Amino acid sequence: MARMTQNLLGGLPPTELPDNPEARESLENGLDPFEVAARHPDYPAAWAELADRAFANGSVIDSYAFARTGYHRALDQLRRAGWKGQGPVPWEHEANRGFLRSLHALGRAAAAIGEDHEAERCKTFLRDSSPTAADTLEAS
């Protein structure tokens, strides 16, 4: 179950997605992300990795599709964790990074195909969710 921490400053509480140790360790140990996604289709980090690799190889449409899959899988998980469509999704919580990376990859691919409105929406959503993620991913 996702953990919600108390926000003493009065804003919305951060949402922290649950970890999937088996999927995470598979990626960390070098298992092909296609295989990880096939075994754990609800694991956004596998889709984010596929999106990043496809983009690096010039396959922008594939990157867009992988990123959108990871993004939607993560949105489902965020909602189950109590997220109501806004509020922080901290980069510092490792399990959130698949969502944040997928969101960044979706915006990057959207920009590459000229889908400017979607690219800007993703950029804003990423920064609103986690300024740290936006800074980290935009710098890479």
XYZ file of C-alpha atoms in Angstrom:
140
model
C 0.000 0.000 0.000
C 1.246 3.508 -0.779
C 2.380 5.662 2.062
C 1.023 9.173 2.535
C 3.098 11.482 4.693
C 1.640 14.368 6.654
C 2.285 17.830 5.252
C 2.579 20.307 8.093
C 2.691 23.294 5.729
C -0.962 22.905 4.759
C -0.516 21.851 1.127
C -1.523 18.587 -0.424
C 0.324 15.574 0.969
C 2.911 13.882 -1.247
C 1.949 10.629 -2.896
C 4.402 7.749 -2.736
C 3.855 4.758 -4.971
C 4.499 1.267 -3.662
C 7.763 -0.408 -4.573
C 7.883 -3.464 -6.815
C 11.147 -5.049 -5.633
C 11.125 -7.889 -8.163
C 10.705 -5.571 -11.156
C 13.096 -2.940 -9.771
C 15.815 -5.497 -9.076
C 15.347 -7.046 -12.519
C 16.063 -3.686 -14.165
C 18.933 -2.936 -11.775
C 20.488 -6.320 -12.600
C 20.387 -5.625 -16.333
C 17.388 -7.666 -17.432
C 16.114 -6.406 -20.779
C 13.373 -3.829 -20.096
C 11.193 -5.526 -22.741
C 11.240 -8.626 -20.567
C 10.616 -6.624 -17.387
C 7.643 -4.862 -19.014
C 6.275 -8.199 -20.217
C 6.539 -9.724 -16.730
C 5.450 -6.551 -14.896
C 3.300 -4.506 -17.295
C 2.199 -2.240 -14.452
C 5.793 -1.209 -13.612
C 6.261 2.322 -15.021
C 10.062 2.305 -14.746
C 10.299 -0.482 -17.342
C 8.241 1.599 -19.778
C 10.305 4.695 -18.993
C 13.492 2.767 -19.739
C 12.033 1.546 -23.046
C 11.002 5.118 -23.906
C 14.474 6.474 -23.150
C 16.199 3.791 -25.193
C 13.870 4.230 -28.152
C 14.356 8.004 -28.116
C 18.146 7.623 -27.932
C 17.966 5.337 -30.974
C 15.892 7.841 -32.963
C 12.622 5.923 -32.676
C 10.520 8.847 -31.502
C 7.116 7.270 -32.144
C 8.117 4.125 -30.238
C 9.400 6.333 -27.429
C 6.088 8.199 -27.367
C 4.129 4.942 -27.157
C 6.308 3.462 -24.409
C 6.196 6.707 -22.413
C 2.420 6.991 -22.732
C 2.022 3.408 -21.493
C 4.242 4.040 -18.464
C 2.483 7.320 -17.763
C -1.004 5.765 -17.828
C 0.047 2.749 -15.768
C 1.466 5.135 -13.170
C -1.638 7.357 -13.166
C -3.706 4.288 -12.278
C -1.351 3.531 -9.393
C -1.308 7.139 -8.204
C -5.102 7.191 -8.071
C -5.158 3.929 -6.117
C -2.664 5.538 -3.712
C -5.110 8.378 -3.030
C -3.802 11.000 -5.454
C -6.613 13.297 -6.634
C -4.990 14.721 -9.751
C -2.669 17.175 -8.089
C -0.083 17.416 -5.372
C 3.532 16.402 -5.014
C 4.897 13.113 -6.322
C 8.437 13.311 -4.908
C 11.424 12.236 -7.011
C 13.155 11.392 -3.751
C 10.823 8.382 -3.340
C 12.415 5.815 -5.677
C 9.134 4.119 -6.660
C 7.810 7.440 -8.044
C 10.625 7.753 -10.563
C 9.036 5.488 -13.171
C 6.039 7.813 -13.343
C 8.161 10.945 -13.428
C 10.533 9.537 -16.050
C 7.582 8.407 -18.190
C 6.004 11.851 -17.942
C 9.278 13.498 -18.957
C 9.763 11.046 -21.834
C 6.208 11.649 -23.050
C 6.788 15.397 -23.127
C 10.141 14.988 -24.880
C 8.661 12.739 -27.581
C 5.615 14.999 -27.984
C 7.934 17.965 -28.565
C 9.925 15.968 -31.114
C 6.808 15.265 -33.201
C 5.497 18.812 -32.949
C 2.730 18.112 -30.463
C 3.514 21.347 -28.650
C 0.425 21.514 -26.430
C 1.063 18.007 -25.073
C 4.765 18.743 -24.598
C 3.996 21.884 -22.588
C 1.322 20.083 -20.536
C 3.806 17.337 -19.644
C 6.523 19.849 -18.764
C 4.160 21.754 -16.458
C 2.776 18.551 -14.913
C 6.303 17.287 -14.245
C 7.386 20.533 -12.578
C 4.170 20.669 -10.515
C 4.629 17.046 -9.422
C 8.318 17.277 -8.568
C 10.580 20.271 -9.170
C 13.527 17.998 -8.347
C 12.503 15.537 -11.077
C 12.036 18.358 -13.572
C 15.487 19.758 -12.821
C 17.136 16.336 -12.837
C 15.492 15.042 -16.020
C 15.729 18.272 -17.981
C 19.473 18.374 -17.237
C 20.024 14.858 -18.620
